[in-house]
Coordinates of C-alpha atoms in Angstrom, one line a residue:
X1 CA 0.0 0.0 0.0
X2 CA 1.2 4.0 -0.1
X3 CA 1.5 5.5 2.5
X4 CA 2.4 9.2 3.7
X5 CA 3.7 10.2 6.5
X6 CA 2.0 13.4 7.6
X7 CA 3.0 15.7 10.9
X8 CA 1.8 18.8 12.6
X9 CA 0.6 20.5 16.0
X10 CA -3.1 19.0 16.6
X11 CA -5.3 22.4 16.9
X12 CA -4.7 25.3 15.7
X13 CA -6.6 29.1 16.1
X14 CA -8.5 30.3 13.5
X15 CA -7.7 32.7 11.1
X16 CA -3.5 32.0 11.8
X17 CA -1.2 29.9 9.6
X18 CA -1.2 26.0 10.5
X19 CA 2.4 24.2 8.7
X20 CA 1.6 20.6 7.8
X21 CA 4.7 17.9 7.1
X22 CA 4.7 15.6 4.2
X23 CA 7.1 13.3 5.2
X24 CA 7.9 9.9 4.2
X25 CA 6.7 8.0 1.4
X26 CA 6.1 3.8 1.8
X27 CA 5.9 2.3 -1.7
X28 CA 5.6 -1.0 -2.6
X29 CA 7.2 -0.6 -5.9
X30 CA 10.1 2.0 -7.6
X31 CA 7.3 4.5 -8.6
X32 CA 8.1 8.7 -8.4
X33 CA 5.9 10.5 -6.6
X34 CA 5.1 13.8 -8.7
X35 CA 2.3 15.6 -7.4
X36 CA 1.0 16.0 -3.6
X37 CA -3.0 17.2 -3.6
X38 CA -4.1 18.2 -0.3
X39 CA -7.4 18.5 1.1
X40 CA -7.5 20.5 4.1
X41 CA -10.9 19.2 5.2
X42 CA -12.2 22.8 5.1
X43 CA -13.2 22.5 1.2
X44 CA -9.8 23.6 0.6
X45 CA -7.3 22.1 -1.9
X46 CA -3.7 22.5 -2.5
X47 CA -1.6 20.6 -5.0
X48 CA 2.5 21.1 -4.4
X49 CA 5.3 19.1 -6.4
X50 CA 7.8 17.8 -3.3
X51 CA 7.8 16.7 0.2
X52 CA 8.3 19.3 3.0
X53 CA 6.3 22.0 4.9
X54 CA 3.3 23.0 3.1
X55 CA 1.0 25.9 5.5
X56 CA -2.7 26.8 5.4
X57 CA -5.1 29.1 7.2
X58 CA -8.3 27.7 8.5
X59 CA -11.3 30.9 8.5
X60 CA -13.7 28.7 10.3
X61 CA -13.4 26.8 13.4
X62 CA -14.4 22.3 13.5
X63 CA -12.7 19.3 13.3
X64 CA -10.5 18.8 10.2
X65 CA -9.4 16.1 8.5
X66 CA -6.3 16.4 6.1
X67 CA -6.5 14.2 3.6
X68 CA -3.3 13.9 0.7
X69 CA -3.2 11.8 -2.1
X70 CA -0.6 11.3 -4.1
X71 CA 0.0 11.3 -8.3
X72 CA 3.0 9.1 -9.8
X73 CA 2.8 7.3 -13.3
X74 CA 0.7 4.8 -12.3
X75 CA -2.1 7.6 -11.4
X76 CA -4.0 8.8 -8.6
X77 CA -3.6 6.5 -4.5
X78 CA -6.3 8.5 -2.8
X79 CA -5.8 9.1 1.3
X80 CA -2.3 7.8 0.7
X81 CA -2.0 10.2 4.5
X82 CA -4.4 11.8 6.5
X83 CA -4.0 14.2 10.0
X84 CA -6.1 15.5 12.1
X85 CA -6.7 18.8 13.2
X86 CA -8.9 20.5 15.9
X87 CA -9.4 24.6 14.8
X88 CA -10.2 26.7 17.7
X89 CA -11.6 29.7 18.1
X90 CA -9.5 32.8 18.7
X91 CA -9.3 33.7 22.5
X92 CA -10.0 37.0 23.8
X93 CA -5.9 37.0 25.1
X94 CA -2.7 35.7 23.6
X95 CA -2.3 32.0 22.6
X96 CA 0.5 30.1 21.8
X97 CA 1.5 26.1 20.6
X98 CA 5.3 25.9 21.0
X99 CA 5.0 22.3 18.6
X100 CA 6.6 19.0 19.0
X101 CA 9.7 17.6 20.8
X102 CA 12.9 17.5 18.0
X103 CA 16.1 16.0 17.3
X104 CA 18.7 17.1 16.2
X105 CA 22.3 16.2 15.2
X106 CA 25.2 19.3 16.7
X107 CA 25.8 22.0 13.9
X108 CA 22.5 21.3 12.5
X109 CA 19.8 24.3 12.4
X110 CA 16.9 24.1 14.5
X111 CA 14.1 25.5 12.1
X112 CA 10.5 25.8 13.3
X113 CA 7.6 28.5 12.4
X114 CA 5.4 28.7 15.6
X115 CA 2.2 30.5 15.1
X116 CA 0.1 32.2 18.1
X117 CA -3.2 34.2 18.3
X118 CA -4.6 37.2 20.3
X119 CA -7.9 38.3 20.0
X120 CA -7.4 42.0 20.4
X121 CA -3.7 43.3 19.8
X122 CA -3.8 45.8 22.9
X123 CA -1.6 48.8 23.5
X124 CA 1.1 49.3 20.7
X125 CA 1.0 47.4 17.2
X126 CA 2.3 44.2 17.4
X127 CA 3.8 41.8 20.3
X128 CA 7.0 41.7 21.5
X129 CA 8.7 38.0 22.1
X130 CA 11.4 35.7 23.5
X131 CA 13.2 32.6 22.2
X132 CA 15.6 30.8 24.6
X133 CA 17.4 28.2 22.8
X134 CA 18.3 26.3 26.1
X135 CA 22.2 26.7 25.4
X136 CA 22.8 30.3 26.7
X137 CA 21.3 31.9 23.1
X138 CA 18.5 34.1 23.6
X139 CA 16.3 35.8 20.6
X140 CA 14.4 39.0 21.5
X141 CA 12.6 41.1 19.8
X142 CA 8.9 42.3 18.2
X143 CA 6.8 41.3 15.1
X144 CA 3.6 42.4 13.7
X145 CA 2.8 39.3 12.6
X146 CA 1.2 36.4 14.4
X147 CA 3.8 33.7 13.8
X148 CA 7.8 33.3 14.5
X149 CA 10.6 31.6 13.0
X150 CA 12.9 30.0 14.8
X151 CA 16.5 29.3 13.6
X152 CA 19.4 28.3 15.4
X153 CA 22.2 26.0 15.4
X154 CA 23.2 23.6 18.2
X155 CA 27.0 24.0 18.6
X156 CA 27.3 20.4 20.3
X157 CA 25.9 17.6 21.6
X158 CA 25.0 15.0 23.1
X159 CA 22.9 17.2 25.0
X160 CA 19.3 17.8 25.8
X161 CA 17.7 21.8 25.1
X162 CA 14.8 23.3 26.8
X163 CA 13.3 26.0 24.4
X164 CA 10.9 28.3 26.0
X165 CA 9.0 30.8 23.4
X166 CA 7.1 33.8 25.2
X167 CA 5.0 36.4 23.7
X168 CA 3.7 39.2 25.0
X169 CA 1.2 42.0 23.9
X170 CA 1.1 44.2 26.9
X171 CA 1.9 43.8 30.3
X172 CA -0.1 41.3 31.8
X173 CA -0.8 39.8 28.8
X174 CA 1.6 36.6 27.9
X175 CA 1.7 33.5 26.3
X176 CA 4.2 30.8 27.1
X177 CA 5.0 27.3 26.0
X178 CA 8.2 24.7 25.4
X179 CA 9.4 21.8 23.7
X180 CA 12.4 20.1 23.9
X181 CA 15.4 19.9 21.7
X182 CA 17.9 16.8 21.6
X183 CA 21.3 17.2 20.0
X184 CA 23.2 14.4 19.1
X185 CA 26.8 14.0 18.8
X186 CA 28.7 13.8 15.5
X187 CA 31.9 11.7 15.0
X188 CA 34.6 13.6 13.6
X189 CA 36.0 12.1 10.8
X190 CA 39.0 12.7 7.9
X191 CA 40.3 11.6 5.0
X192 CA 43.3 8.9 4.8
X193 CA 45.6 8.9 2.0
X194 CA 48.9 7.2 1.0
X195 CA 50.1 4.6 -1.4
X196 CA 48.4 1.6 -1.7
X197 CA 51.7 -0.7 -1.5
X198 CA 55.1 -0.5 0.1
X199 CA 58.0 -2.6 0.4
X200 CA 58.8 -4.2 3.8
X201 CA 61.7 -2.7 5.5
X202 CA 60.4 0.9 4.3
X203 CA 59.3 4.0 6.1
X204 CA 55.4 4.2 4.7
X205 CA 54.1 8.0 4.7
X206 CA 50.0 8.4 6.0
X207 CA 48.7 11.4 5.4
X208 CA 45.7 12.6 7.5
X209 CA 43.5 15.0 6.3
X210 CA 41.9 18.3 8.1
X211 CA 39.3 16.7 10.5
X212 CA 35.6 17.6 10.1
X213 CA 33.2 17.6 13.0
X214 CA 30.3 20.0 13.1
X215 CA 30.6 20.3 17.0
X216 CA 32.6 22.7 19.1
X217 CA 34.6 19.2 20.4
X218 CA 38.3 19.8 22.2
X219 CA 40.7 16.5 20.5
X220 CA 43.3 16.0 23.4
X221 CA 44.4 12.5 22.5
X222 CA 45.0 10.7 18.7
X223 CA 46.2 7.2 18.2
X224 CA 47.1 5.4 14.7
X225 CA 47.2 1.8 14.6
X226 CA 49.2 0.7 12.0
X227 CA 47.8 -2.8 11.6
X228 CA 50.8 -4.7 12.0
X229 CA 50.4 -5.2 16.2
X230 CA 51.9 -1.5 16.5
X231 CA 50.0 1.8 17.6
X232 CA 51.5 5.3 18.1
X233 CA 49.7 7.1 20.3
X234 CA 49.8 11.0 20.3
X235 CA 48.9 13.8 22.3
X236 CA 47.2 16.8 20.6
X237 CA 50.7 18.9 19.8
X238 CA 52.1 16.3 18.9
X239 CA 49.2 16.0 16.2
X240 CA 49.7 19.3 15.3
X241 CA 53.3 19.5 14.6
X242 CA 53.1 16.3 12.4
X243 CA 51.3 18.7 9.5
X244 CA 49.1 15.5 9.3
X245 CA 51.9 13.1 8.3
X246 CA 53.1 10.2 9.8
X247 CA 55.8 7.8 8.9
X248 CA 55.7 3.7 9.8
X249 CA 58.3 1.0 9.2
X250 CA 56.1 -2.0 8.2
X251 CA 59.3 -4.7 8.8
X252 CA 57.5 -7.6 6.9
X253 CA 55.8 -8.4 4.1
X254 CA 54.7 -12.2 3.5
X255 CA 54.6 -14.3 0.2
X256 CA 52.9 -12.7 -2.3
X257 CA 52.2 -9.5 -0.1
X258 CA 50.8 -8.9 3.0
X259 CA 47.2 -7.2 3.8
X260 CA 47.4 -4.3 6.1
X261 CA 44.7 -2.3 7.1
X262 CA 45.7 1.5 9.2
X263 CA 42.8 3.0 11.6
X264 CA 42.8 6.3 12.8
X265 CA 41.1 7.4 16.1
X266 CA 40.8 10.4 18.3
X267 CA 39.0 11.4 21.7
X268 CA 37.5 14.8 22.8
X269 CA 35.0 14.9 25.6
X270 CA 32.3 12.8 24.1
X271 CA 34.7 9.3 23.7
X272 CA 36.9 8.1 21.2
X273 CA 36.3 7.9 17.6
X274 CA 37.7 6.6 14.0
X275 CA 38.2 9.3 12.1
X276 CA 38.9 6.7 9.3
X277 CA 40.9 3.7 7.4
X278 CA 43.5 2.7 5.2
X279 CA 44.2 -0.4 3.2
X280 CA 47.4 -1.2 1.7
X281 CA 49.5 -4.5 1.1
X282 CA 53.6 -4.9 2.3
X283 CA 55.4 -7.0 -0.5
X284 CA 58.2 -9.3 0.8
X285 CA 61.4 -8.2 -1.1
X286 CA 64.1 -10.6 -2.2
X287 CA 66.9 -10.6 0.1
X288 CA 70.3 -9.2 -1.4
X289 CA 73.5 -12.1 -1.4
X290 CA 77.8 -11.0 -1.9
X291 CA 79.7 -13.3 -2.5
X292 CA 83.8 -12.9 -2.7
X293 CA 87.2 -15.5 -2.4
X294 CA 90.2 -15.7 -4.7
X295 CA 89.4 -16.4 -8.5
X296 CA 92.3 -19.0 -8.3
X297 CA 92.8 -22.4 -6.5
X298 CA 94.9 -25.5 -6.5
X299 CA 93.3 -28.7 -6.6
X300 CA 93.0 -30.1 -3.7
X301 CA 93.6 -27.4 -1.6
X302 CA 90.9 -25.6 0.7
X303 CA 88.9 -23.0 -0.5
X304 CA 87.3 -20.4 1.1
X305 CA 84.0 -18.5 -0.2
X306 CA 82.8 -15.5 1.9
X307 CA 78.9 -15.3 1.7
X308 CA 77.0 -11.7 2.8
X309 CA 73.4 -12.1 2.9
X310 CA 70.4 -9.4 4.2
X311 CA 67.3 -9.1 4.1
X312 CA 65.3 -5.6 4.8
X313 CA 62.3 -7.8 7.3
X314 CA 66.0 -8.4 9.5
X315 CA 65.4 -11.1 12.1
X316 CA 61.4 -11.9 10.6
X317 CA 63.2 -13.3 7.4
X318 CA 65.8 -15.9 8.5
X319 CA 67.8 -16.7 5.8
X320 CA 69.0 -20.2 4.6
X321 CA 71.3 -20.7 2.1
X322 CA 72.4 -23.0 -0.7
X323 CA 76.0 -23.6 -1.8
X324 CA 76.9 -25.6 -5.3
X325 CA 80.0 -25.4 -5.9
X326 CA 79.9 -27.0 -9.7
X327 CA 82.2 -29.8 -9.4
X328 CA 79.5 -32.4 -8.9
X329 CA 79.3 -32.3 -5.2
X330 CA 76.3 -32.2 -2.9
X331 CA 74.5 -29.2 -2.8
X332 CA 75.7 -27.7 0.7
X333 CA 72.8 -26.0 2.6
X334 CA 73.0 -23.7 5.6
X335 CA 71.4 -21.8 7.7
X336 CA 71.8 -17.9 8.6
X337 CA 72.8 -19.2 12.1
X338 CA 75.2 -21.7 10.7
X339 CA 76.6 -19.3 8.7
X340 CA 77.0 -16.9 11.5
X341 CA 79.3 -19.1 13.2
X342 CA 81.6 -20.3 10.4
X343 CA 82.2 -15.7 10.2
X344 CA 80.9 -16.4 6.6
X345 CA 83.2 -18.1 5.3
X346 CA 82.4 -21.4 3.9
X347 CA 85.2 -24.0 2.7
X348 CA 85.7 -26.4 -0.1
X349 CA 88.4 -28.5 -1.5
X350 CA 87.6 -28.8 -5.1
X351 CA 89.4 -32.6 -5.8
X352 CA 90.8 -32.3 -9.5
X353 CA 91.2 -30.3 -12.3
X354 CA 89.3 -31.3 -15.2
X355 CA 90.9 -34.2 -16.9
X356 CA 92.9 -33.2 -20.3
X357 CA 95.6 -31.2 -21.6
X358 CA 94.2 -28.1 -20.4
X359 CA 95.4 -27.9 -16.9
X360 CA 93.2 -25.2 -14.9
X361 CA 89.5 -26.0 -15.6
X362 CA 87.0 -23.0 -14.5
X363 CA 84.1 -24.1 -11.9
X364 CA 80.6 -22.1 -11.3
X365 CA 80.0 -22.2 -7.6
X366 CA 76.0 -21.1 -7.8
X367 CA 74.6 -19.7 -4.5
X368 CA 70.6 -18.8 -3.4
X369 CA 69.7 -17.5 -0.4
X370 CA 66.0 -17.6 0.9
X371 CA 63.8 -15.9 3.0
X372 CA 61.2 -18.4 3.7
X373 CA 58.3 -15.9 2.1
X374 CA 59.1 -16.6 -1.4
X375 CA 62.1 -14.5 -2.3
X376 CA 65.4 -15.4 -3.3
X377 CA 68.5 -14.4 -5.0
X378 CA 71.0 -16.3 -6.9
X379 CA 74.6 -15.2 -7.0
X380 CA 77.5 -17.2 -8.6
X381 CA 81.3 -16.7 -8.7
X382 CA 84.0 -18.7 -11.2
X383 CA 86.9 -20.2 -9.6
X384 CA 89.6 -21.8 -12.2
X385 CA 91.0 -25.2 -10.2
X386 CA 94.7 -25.1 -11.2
X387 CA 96.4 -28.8 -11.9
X388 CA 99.1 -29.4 -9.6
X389 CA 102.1 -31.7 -11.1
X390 CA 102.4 -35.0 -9.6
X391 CA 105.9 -35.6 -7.4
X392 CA 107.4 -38.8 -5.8
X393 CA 110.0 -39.0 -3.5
X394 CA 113.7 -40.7 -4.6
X395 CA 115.5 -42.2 -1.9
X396 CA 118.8 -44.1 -2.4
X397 CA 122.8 -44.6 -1.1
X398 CA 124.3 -41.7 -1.3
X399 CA 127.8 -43.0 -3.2
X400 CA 128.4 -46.2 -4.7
X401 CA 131.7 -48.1 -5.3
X402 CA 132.9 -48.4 -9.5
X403 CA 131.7 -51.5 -10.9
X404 CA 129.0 -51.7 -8.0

């Protein structure tokens, strides 16, 4: 079914100007409402295009019924809303309906027309008036008219407003009434920007932007969380001399990259909110290998290859390492900690030279290091295996006799 949500005071006096809401719409389907006809129950009709405050004045006093049906391209839904309304008859002194209870969210404008009656203006033209907003604001002044317009704007919340309205005509003659006014708190919030990616082992720049809230809040405290178990925490000059940057070290990055998400929060007097959120992935970078020893060795002597190995996630990548040393050997594996101890120096006694007449015969000693997230590097280093010539010892008298 349609259906319209209608709102309003419930009487009003004669002959001054009653404000009618047309609120929300229910519809079943995805139709667009075009055309609002209201019957004011007084043989009155009004036709408007949107949703909002629409006003009328009732001449006669009774019982109304509003009635509003509503046009889209499907046609006419007939009595789609109606509302009730008791007109009264003008009193012979000042009368006044503050209206309904409100809420509000802070930096948003209270906006209300409250209309009153007085059967005889006495004294001076016109009544003079008095608006307290509840929050230390108060509106005074006069107005020829029988209606006001209120307008303000609640600086903060959470908080709960007492508006009083008073009009007066002469002395003696007043009019009072009240409603109340709840502002709700806004979170502040910003926007969070930086690059989408970052190498592990680098410094990663977040920059926050300026923070909106529409309250008057005080920020005293701000904390990032960078996502990877680490949170800076920050008092309010501190925030301020950063310029809204901030720098992180993300240390490592897993296989294939790893997911980080960065929350920003701050607290004024009403608690602690985010302000926002960033996503971005750390990549796990290959770790770098050196490798160094003499180009030259005999065979059969002892070799010695010095291995330098890093990695920028440090300690969180512990590398292992893989020696071949291209004369057929086993592959020779290691660990960062074995290599530690050995001061990085690995040995090797290559056996023989390759047979033929060519007697030093080149060898590819092929190194990888890992960092157990998927990255390696291979680093490899010629060493020529020189022949060393055969010798035998000769032992024997050391004279002999002629014809011995």
């Amino acid at each position: 079914c349609w259906c319209l949500a209608l709102s309003g005071v419930g009487s009003v006096q004669v002959n001054t100007v009653y404000t009618l809401n047309l609120g929300a719409i229910t519809d079943p389907g995805t139709d667009t409402v075009s055309q609002y006809i209201i019957d004011w129950g007084d043989g009155a009709n009004q036709a408007v295009n949107s949703a909002g405050n629409v006003s009328h004045t009732y001449s006669s006093t009774g019982n109304r019924t509003i009635a509003v049906n509503l046009v889209d391209e499907d046609g006419t839904h007939n009595n789609a809303g109606t509302f009730a309304v008791q007109v009264n008859a003008a009193t012979p002194t000042l009368s006044l309906e503050a209206g309904a209870d409100v809420s509000l969210s802070e930096g948003q404008a209270l906006l209300r027309t409250i209309n009153f009656s007085d059967g005889q203006d006495n004294g001076a033209p016109g009544w003079s008036y008095s608006i307290d907003y509840g929050d230390g604001t108060v509106d005074t002044g006069s107005t020829t008219t029988t209606s006001l317009n209120l307008n303000h704007v609640y600086a903060d919340g959470n908080a709960t407003r007492t508006v009083a309205v008073t009009v007066t005509d002469v002395a003696g003659e007043t009019a009072s009434d009240s409603f109340t006014t709840n502002v709700a708190n806004v979170a502040p919030t910003a926007s969070l920007t930086g690059a989408d990616t970052i190498n592990e082992g680098s410094v990663y720049t977040l920059n926050v932007g300026p923070i909106s809230d529409p309250g008057s809040d005080t920020r005293t405290a701000y904390a990032i969380n960078w996502g990877d178990g680490n949170t800076d925490t920050l008092s309010a000059a501190q925030w301020a001399a950063a310029g809204g940057n901030f720098t992180h070290t993300y240390v490592d990055g897993g296989n294939g990259g790893t997911a980080r998400s960065i929350s920003v929060s701050a607290s004024d007097e009403d608690g602690t909110f985010t302000l926002g959120s960033k996503s971005l992935t750390v990549n796990n970078v290959a770790p770098s290998l050196t490798l160094s020893g003499n180009a030259t060795t005999n065979e059969g002597a002892t070799y010695t290859l010095n291995l330098v190995g890093s990695d920028p996630a440090g300690s969180n990548d512990p590398l292992n390492y893989s020696i071949d040393w291209g004369d057929g050997t086993a592959v020779q594996n290691l660990t960062a900690a074995q290599l530690a101890a050995l001061g990085g120096n690995v040995s090797h006694s290559f056996a023989d030279d390759q047979d033929g007449p060519v007697n030093s015969t080149p060898r590819s000693i092929q190194v990888t290091v890992s960092d157990g997230d998927g990255g390696s590097t291979q680093q490899s280093k010629t060493v020529n295996v020189d022949n060393v010539a055969p010798t035998a010892s000769l032992t024997g008298a050391d004279t002999i006799n002629e014809g011995s």
